[in-house]
Amino acid sequence: MKTPLRVAVTGAAGQIGYSLLFRIASGEMLGKDQPVILQMLELPMEKAQAALRGVMMELEDCAFPLLAGMVGTDDPMVAFKDADVALLVGAMPRGPGMERKDLLLKNAEIFTVQGKALNAVASRDVKVLVVGNPANTNAYIAMKSAPDLPKKNFTAMLRLDHNRALSQLAAKAGVAVADIEKLVVWGNHSPTMYPDYRFATAKGESLKAKIGDEAWNREVFIPTVGKRGAAIIEARGLSSAASAANAAIDHIRDWVLGTDGKWVTMGIPSDGSYGIPQDVMFGYPVICRDGEYEIVQGLEIDEFSRERINKTLAELEEERAGVAHLLG
Ligand code: NAD
Ligand code: LMR
């Protein structure tokens, strides 16, 4: 039996938490042979703590063979103690008519506090995924608040956008989602993101050639993927939860267990690739192996793509400027 891995989840009693924890405990994220200890953080208010106790009772009632332990707490120093994986979900979601960046100052402080706590007590190899919005800039804040941890440990969730793009493409091209490779969503988890299928293939066949409809790309595909979160809020009255939890599981599973040479999208601190300034938390195509991610290099950036990439970068730089005062 493997040694259990400690998985911290913040906002554990929220919507996404409820879709996420049971799948982690059943082995869907880290493998069916990997025991886990769940370390769950919620706000100190009695209502949040009571809801967390209820979730823990349900976890207990599942009798998951891989669930080797559970901690419920309102203290980030307890939740992140020796954490191998940290899913930073807890934050305010947007409602109808809001943009994700409207949450910036409301949620920014959470990620300063949690970045510092991760810095103090988490495993030095902790893999951090920020889900709480605006996810890229929150991940940047957490990374900057944790100077003793490697920057590469901090990532933001673009996987939901990647998965949304996969489904839209599969439907348009009449191919199976599972056959699509080499898709990427560049930039920010916001409507400025750039879902890019110029390199995508299905069973080796170019999807750009198969679809052959540039107007669909620009007028339907890019806006549909970019505004999908808002469309779900409009329809449900609540932001996406099960699909967000699913994307978080995909992101960590691929990071830990590898992608077998396939591309996925992760929001990661830039190393300067593709002209993105160092440390900007940017959606890139990556391949994961041996617990590390590596940016896919050498892709041609045409004029339209450069325009789109610059636009999403400008937004991230604006968000970064908006939180600079919090980072000292
Ligand atoms: P929710 O309101 O249902 O749950 C959030 C939970 O976090 C609540 O239980 C709340 O008590 C808790 N919380 C708030 N501040 C906390 C803190 N400082 N420490 C610990 N817990 C805290 O919201 P949700 O639907 O689960 O969404 C959570 C976040 O994820 C939102 O910001 C939402 O916009 C974001 N989100 C991101 C993506 C993405 O693709 N990146 C997708 C969906 C949702
Ligand atoms: C999403 O993309 O569904 C989430 O980021 C929630 C939101 O506010 O759009």
PDB file of N, CA and C in Angstrom, residues 15 24 70 311:
ATOM      1  N   GLN A  15     -20.272  24.594  -3.345  1.00  0.00           N
ATOM      2  CA  GLN A  15     -20.791  23.812  -4.482  1.00  0.00           C
ATOM      3  C   GLN A  15     -19.723  22.938  -5.132  1.00  0.00           C
ATOM      4  N   ILE A  24     -12.255  12.743  -5.259  1.00  0.00           N
ATOM      5  CA  ILE A  24     -10.856  12.613  -4.793  1.00  0.00           C
ATOM      6  C   ILE A  24     -10.740  11.379  -3.900  1.00  0.00           C
ATOM      7  N   MET A  70      -9.185  12.361   7.615  1.00  0.00           N
ATOM      8  CA  MET A  70      -9.882  13.609   7.277  1.00  0.00           C
ATOM      9  C   MET A  70      -9.618  14.621   8.370  1.00  0.00           C
ATOM     10  N   LYS A 311      -4.159  40.549 -26.236  1.00  0.00           N
ATOM     11  CA  LYS A 311      -5.352  41.070 -25.557  1.00  0.00           C
ATOM     12  C   LYS A 311      -5.534  40.403 -24.181  1.00  0.00           C
TER      13      LYS A 311
END
